[in-house]
XYZ file of C-alpha atoms in Angstrom:
535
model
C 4.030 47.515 30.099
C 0.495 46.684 31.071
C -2.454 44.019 30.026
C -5.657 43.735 30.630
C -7.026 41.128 32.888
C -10.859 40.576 32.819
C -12.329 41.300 36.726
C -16.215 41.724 35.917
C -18.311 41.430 32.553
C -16.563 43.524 30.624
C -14.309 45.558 32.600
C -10.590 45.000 31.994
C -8.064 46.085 34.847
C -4.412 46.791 33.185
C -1.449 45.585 34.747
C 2.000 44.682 34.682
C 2.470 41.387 32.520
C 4.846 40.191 35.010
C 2.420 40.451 38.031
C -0.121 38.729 35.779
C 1.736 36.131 35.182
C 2.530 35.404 39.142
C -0.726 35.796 39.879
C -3.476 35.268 36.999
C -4.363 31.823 35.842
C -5.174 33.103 32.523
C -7.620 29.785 31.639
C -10.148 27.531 33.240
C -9.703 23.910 32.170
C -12.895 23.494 32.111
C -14.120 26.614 30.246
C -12.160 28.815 27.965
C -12.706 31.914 29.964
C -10.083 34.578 31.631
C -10.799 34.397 35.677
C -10.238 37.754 37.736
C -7.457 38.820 39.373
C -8.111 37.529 43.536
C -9.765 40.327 45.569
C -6.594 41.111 47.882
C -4.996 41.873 44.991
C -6.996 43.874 43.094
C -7.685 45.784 46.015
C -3.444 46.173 46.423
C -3.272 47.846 43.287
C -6.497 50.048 43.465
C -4.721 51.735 46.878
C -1.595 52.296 44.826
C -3.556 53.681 42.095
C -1.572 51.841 39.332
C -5.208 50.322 37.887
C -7.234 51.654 35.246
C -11.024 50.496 33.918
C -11.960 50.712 29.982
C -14.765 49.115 28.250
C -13.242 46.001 26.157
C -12.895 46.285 23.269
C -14.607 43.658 21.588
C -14.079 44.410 17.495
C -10.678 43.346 17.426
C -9.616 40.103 18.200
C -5.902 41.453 19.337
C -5.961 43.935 22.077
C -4.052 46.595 22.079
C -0.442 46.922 24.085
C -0.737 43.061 23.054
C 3.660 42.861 22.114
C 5.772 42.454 24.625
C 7.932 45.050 25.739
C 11.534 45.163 23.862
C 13.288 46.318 26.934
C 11.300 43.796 29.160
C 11.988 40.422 27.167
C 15.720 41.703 26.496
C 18.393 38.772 27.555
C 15.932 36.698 28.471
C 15.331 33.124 26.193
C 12.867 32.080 23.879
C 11.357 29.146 23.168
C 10.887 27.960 19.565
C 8.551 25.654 18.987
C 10.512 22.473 17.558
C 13.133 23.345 19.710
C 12.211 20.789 22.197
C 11.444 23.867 25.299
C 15.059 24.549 25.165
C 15.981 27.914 25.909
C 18.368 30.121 23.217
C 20.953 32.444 24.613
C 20.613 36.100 22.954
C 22.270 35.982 19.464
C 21.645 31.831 19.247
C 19.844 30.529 16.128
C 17.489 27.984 16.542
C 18.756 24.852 14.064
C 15.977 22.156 13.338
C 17.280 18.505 12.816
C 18.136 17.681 9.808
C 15.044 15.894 8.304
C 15.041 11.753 8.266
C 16.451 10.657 4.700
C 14.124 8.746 2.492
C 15.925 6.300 0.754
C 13.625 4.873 -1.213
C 12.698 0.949 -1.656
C 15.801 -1.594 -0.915
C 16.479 -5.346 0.603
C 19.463 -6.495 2.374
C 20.964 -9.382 1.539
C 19.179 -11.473 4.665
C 16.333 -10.664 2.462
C 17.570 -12.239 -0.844
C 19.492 -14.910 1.052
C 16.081 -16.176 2.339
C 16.011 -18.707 -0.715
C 17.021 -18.514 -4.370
C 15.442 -18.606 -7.942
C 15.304 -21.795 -10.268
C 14.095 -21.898 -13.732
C 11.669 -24.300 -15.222
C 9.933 -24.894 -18.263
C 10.512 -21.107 -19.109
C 8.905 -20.219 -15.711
C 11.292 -18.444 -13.038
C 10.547 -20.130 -9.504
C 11.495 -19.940 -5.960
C 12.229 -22.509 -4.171
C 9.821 -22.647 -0.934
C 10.877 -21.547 2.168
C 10.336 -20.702 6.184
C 8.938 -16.531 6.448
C 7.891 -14.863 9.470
C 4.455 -12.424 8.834
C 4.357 -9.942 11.657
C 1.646 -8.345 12.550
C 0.261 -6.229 16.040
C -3.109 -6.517 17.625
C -5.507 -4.442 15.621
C -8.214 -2.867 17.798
C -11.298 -5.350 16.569
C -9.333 -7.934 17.854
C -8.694 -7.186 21.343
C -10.825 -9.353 24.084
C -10.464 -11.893 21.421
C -8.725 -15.651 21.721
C -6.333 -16.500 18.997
C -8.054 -19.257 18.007
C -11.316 -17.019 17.210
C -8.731 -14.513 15.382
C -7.545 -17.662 13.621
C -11.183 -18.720 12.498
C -12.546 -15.586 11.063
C -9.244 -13.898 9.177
C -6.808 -16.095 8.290
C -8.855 -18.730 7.080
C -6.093 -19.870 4.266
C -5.705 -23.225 6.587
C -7.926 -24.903 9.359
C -7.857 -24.133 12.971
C -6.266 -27.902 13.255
C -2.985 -26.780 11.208
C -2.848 -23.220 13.572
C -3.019 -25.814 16.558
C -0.103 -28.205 15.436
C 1.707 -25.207 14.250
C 1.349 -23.461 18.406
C 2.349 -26.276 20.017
C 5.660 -26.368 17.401
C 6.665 -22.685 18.657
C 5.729 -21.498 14.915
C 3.025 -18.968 16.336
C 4.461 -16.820 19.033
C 3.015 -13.740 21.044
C 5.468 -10.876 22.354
C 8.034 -12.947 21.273
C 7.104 -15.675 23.480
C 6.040 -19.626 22.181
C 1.915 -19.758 22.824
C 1.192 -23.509 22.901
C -2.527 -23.020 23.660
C -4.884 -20.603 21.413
C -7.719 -20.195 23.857
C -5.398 -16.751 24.955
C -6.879 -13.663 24.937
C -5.403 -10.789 22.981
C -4.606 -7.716 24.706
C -3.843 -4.487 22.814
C -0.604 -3.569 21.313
C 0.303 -7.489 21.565
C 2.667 -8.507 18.640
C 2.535 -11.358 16.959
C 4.467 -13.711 14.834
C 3.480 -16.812 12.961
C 6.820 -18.571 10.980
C 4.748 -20.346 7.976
C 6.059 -22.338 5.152
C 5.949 -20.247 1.895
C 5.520 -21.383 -1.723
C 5.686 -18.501 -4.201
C 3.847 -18.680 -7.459
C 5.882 -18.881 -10.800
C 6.174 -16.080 -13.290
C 7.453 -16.107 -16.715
C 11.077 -16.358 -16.911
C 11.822 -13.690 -19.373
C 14.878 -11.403 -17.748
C 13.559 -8.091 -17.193
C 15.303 -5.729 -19.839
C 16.423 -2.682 -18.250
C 16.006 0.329 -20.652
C 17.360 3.326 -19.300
C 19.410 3.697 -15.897
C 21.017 7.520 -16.090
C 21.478 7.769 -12.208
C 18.228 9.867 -12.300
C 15.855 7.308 -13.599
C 15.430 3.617 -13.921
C 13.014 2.008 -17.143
C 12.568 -1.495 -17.121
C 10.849 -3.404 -19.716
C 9.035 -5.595 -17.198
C 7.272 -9.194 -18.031
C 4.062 -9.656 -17.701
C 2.868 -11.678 -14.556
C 5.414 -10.191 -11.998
C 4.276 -7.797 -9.491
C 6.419 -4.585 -8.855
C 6.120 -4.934 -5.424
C 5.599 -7.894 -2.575
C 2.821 -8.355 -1.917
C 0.200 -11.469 -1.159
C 1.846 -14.570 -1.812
C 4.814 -12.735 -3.978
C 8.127 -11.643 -2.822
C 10.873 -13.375 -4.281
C 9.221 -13.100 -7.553
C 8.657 -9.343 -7.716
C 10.607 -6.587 -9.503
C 11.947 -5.187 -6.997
C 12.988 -8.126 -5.286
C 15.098 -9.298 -8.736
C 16.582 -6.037 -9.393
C 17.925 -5.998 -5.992
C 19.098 -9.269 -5.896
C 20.120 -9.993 -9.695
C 21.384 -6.438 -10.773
C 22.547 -4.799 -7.300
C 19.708 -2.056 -8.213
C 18.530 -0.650 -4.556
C 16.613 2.456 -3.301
C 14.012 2.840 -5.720
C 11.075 5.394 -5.968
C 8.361 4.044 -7.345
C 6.680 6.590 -9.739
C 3.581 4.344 -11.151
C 2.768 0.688 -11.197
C 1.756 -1.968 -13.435
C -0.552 -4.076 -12.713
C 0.512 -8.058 -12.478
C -0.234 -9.404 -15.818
C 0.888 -6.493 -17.329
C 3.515 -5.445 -19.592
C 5.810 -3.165 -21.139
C 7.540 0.322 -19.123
C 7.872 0.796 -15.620
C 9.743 4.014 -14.404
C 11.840 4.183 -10.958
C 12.993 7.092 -9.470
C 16.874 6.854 -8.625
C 16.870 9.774 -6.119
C 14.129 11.783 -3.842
C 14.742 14.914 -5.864
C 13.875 13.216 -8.735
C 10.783 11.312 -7.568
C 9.688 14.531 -5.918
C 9.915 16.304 -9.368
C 8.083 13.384 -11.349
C 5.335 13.123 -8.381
C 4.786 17.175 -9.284
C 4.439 16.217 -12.921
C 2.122 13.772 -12.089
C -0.075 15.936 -9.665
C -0.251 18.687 -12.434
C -0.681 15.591 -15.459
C 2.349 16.603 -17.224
C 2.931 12.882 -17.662
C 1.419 10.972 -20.654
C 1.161 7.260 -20.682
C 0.473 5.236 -23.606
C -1.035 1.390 -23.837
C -1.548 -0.892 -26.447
C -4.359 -3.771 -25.880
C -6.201 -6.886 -27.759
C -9.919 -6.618 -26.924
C -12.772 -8.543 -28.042
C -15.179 -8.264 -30.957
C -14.443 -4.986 -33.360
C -13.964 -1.745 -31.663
C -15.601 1.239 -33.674
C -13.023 3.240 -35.246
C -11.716 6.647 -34.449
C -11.340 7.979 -31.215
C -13.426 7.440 -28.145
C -13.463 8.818 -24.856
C -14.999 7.074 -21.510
C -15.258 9.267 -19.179
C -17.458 7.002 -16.571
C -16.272 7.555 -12.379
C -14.899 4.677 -10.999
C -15.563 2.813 -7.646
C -13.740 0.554 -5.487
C -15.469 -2.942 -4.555
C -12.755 -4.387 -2.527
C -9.427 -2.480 -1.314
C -7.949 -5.839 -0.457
C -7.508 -6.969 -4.294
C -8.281 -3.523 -6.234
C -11.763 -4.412 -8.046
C -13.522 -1.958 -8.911
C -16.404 -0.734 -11.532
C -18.172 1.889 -12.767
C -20.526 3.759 -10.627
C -21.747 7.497 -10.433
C -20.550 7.350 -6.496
C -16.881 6.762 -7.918
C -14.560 9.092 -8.600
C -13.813 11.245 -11.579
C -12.392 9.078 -14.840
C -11.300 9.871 -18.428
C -9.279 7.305 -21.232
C -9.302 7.880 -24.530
C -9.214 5.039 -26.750
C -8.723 4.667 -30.826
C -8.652 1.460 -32.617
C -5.408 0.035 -34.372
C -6.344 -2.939 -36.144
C -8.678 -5.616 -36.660
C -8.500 -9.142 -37.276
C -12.069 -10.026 -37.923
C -12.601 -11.287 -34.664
C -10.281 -9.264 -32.302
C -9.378 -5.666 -31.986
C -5.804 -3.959 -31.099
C -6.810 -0.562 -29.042
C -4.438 2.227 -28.324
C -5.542 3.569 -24.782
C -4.768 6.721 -23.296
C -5.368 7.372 -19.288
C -5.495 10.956 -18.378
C -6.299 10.099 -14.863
C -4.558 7.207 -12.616
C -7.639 5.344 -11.592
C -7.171 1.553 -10.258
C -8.105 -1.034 -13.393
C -8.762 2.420 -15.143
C -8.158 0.727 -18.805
C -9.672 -2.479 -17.701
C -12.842 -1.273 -16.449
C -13.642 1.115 -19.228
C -13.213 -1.548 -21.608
C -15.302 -3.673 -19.873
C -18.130 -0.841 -19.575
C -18.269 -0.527 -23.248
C -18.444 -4.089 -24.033
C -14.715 -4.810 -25.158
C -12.910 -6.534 -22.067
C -9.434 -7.231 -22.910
C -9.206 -10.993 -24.952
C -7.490 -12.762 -22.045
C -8.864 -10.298 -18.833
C -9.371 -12.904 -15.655
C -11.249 -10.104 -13.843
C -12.766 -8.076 -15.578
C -13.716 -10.540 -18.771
C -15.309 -12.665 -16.825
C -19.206 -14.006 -16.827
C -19.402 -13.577 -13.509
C -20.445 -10.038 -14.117
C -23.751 -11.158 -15.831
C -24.633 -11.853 -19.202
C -23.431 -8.748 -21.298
C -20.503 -9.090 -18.340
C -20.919 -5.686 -17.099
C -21.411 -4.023 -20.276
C -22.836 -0.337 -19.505
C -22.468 -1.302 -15.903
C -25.023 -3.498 -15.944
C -24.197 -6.289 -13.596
C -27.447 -7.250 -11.388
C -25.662 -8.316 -8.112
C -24.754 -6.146 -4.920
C -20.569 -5.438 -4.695
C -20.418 -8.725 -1.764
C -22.482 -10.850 -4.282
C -19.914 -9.849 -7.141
C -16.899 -10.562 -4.637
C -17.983 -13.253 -3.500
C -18.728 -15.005 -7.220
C -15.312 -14.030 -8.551
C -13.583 -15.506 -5.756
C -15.423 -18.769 -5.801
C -15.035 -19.220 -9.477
C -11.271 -18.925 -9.163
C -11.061 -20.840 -5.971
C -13.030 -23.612 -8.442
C -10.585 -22.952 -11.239
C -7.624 -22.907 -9.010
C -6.872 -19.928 -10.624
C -4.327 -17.517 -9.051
C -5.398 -14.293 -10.391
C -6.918 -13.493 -7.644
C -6.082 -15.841 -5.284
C -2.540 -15.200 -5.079
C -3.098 -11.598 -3.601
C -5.706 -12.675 -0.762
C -5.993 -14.595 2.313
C -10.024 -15.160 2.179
C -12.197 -12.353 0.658
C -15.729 -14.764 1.002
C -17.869 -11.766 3.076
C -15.076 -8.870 3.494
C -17.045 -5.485 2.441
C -15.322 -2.656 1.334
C -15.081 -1.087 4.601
C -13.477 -4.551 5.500
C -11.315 -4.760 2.995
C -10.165 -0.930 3.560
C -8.721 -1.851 6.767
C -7.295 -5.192 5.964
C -4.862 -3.321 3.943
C -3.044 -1.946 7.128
C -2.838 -5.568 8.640
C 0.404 -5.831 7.927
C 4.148 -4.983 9.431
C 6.631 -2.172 7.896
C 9.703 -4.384 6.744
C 13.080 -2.703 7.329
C 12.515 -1.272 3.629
C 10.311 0.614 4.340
C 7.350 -1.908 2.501
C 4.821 -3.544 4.172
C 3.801 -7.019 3.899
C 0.161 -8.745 4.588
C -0.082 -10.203 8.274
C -0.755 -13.616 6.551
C -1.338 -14.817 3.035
C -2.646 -18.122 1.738
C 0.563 -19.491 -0.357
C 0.727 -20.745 -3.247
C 1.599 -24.080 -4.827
C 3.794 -25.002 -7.729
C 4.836 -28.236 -8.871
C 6.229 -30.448 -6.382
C 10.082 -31.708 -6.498
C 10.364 -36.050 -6.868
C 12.378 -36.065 -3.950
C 9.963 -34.718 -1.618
C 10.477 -35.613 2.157
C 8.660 -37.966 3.823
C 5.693 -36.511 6.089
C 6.803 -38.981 9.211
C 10.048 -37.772 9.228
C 9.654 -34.153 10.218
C 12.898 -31.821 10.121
C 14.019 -29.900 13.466
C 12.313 -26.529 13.881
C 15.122 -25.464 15.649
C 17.411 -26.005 12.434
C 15.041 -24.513 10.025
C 12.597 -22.254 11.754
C 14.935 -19.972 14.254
C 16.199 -18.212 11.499
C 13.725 -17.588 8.708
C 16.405 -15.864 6.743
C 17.921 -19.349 6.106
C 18.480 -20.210 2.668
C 16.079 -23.457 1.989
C 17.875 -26.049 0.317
C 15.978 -27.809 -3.280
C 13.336 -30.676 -2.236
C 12.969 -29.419 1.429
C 9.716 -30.208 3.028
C 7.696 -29.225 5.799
C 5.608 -31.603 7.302
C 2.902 -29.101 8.423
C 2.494 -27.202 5.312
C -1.015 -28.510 2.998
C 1.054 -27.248 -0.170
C 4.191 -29.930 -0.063
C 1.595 -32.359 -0.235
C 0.200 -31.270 -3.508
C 1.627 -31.622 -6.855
C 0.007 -29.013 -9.079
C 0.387 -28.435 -13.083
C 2.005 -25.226 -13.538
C 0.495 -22.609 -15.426
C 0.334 -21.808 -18.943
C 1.915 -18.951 -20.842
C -1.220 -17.675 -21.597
C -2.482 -17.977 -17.801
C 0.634 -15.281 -17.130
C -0.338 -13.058 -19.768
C -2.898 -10.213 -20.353
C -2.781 -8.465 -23.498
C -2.847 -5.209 -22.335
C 0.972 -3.392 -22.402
C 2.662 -0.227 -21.681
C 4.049 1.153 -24.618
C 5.162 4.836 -23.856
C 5.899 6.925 -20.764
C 6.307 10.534 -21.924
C 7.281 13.504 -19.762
C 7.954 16.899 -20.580
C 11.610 16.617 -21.514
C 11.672 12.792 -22.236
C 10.146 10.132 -23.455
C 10.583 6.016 -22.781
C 8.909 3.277 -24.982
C 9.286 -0.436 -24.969
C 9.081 -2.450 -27.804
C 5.533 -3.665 -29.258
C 4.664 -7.179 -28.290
C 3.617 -10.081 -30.674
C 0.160 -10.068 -29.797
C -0.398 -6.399 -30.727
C 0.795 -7.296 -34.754
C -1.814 -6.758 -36.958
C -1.900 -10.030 -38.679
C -1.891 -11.347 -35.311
C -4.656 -14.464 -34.457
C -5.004 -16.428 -31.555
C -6.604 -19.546 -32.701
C -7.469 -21.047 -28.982
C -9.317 -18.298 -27.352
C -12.690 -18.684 -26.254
């Protein structure tokens, strides 16, 4: 058996692969070239008249003689790639490991024993309690103090509270207490700061669980509950109270709703079947059906908006039409009118963020009760045919302020402090965050939320032990416990109104090939229907 080994130009000299292999170092690291065989040897070979000279052949990009030699390679190993340079004996099969098991989305019962739910005034609640966001050093922060990290991205409470809270071991840094900010983050640190959390309330409506075959799980979910934790939400999410309250665990999420809204959401039960409904959805075998209240009277028959859609800010999913967005198609058909109202069957053939929302909004029928995408911060016709006169950090920047002004958790509830944070920003905020056990991330920090505030709140000068209540964050927190640190036990706020927790947009149908889910029709979609306080 015999290769060619490159002396001069073009000139190959063949020889025996296993005295090129001894003796050729077959590439430069600093060039990808083939260096010549050394002189002596050359000349060793040439006496023994075992070398021959050819042009190269320089069509072909395998040479020939180019397979190794059957006899030559007999009884000797191989080495698979995935086979970690191991050797095999002759006859030995190369096994990969098996492949790591997805199990979907669960919480152990740490997780749920971290507090427990209360209901209120129809509203389910949570009763507030001691959480540890995790988070590592991203990259823009190393050379960086915590106290200027502090400052400029978790702004949800003054640089006094992140003080007070360091020198009470809350804030720690490679698992070590850091009493003094001024340190300078290095990369790869970890850090964890142990905060006081207040959930927001949801409705308190039980979520009605339509179909659980082993295969597939339909709830009917209330509106105002996210499906996952996220921002200020844990406790109060879907999968959170089907864990805890039904014993329902290692989920596959197939699509979401968004917070305020209604009506079917569709789990996986296994990873064959979420693989199989993931491939229905890549090939749009899957046909989803909503049912909405939008302003004025929508023109009847069927019409079809087909305008791209583009993301203004990652961190809280706004978006809005814009020819630099991608591709975008719902088909809409009016159900009823009131006289001052319209109920609008919508049909999304793509998956878009807001998809419904926005295309409403673009032709000048927001959804009655929208928070977002209804409101006049867009401009006068409030973004009607995209008109909105203000630059996306303008627009950000306006929505938050008028909900920070309304106290309005809409959007507040999902964000630490969006004032200034561009898209590309935004984008990158969304890895700040820790992989829980689950398998689910959670934000690095969030501002929390306030509800209303128990009579028999603790007094402020009589601060508990942080070694009782702090070391463990899994602790369950007992009714009326304070924290004399945290800016939300010292506020009583009203809590919300039905009709702050509800957006009348609903998922009626989920339709696949071979089945079909529906939920039933809410009030608000009746045709007689008439809301007599809107504005």
């Amino acid at each position: 058996m015999h290769v060619r080994v490159s002396a001069k130009g073009s000139l190959l000299f063949l020889v025996p692969r296993r005295l090129v292999r001894r003796h050729v170092v077959r590439f430069s690291s600093s060039a990808n070239i083939r260096r010549p065989l050394t002189r002596p040897f050359i000349h060793l070979w040439s006496q023994r008249g075992n070398l021959t000279m050819e042009q190269s052949d320089t069509n072909t990009g395998k040479r020939k003689h180019d397979e190794p030699d059957p006899l030559e390679t007999a009884g000797r190993g191989k080495r698979r790639r995935g086979a970690g340079g191991k050797k095999l004996r002759p006859g030995e099969r190369y096994i990969p490991p098996p492949q790591k098991r997805n199990p979907g989305v669960s919480f152990s019962q740490d997780h749920f024993n971290e507090t427990s739910y209360y209901v209120e005034g129809g509203l389910r609640k949570v009763f507030p309690y001691y959480f540890d966001f995790k988070t590592y050093c991203k990259g823009r922060w190393v050379g960086k103090s915590l106290q200027e990290v502090f400052k400029s991205e978790f702004r949800s409470e003054s640089i006094e509270y992140y003080e007070r809270a360091a020198k009470e071991g809350r804030i720690r840094l490679n698992e070590t207490p850091v009493e003094d900010l001024s340190v300078v983050l290095r990369n790869n640190d970890h850090m964890r700061n142990t905060v006081h959390r207040h959930e927001p309330p949801v409705i308190g409506t039980p979520l009605k669980i339509l179909v659980d075959d082993g295969e597939v799980l339909v709830v009917d979910k209330p509106a105002s509950i996210p499906v996952h934790p996220c921002g200020r939400f844990r406790h109060n999410t879907v999968i959170f109270i089907l864990g805890k309250e039904h014993g329902i665990s290692e989920l596959h999420t197939v699509h979401r709703l968004d917070r305020l809204t209604s009506g079917v959401l569709l789990f996986a039960r296994t990873l064959e079947t979420s693989k199989k409904l993931d491939q229905m959805v890549r090939e749009r075998q899957l046909e989803k059906e909503y049912v909405c209240r939008v302003e004025g009277e929508f023109p009847e028959g069927k019409l079809i908006c087909e305008e791209p859609i583009l993301v203004v800010s990652f961190k809280i999913g706004l978006c809005r039409v814009d020819p630099k967005g991608k591709e975008c198609r719902t088909v809409f058909q009016r159900l009823s009118f009131n006289g001052k109202t319209s109920v609008v069957r919508c049909l999304p053939l793509t998956g878009r963020t807001h998809q419904i929302r926005v295309h409403l909004q673009y032709l000048g029928f927001p959804i009655l009760n929208d928070p977002i995408y209804g409101s006049h911060t867009w401009g006068p016709h409030r973004g009607k045919g995209g008109l909105i006169g203000k630059s996306d950090e303008e627009l950000l920047q306006a929505l938050v302020e008028e909900h920070r002004s309304q106290e309005d958790l809409h959007l507040l509830a999902f964000m630490d402090d969006c004032i200034g944070v561009t898209k590309e920003a935004a984008k990158v905020e969304e890895t700040d965050s820790e992989a829980d056990k689950s398998g689910k991330s959670f934000p690095a920090q969030a501002e929390d939320c306030s509800e209303k505030e128990n009579s028999n709140k603790a007094s402020p000068e009589e601060p508990q032990s942080l070694e009782s209540t702090v070391a463990n964050s899994a602790q369950k927190t007992s009714p009326g416990t304070q924290d004399h640190l945290c800016s939300e036990c010292k506020l009583v706020r009203p809590d919300p109104t039905k009709k702050e927790l509800i957006m009348y947009l609903h998922a009626l149908r989920y339709k696949g090939p071979d089945f079909e889910y529906s939920a039933e029709s809410p009030d608000w979609a009746k045709e007689d229907w008439v809301e007599t306080d809107f504005s």
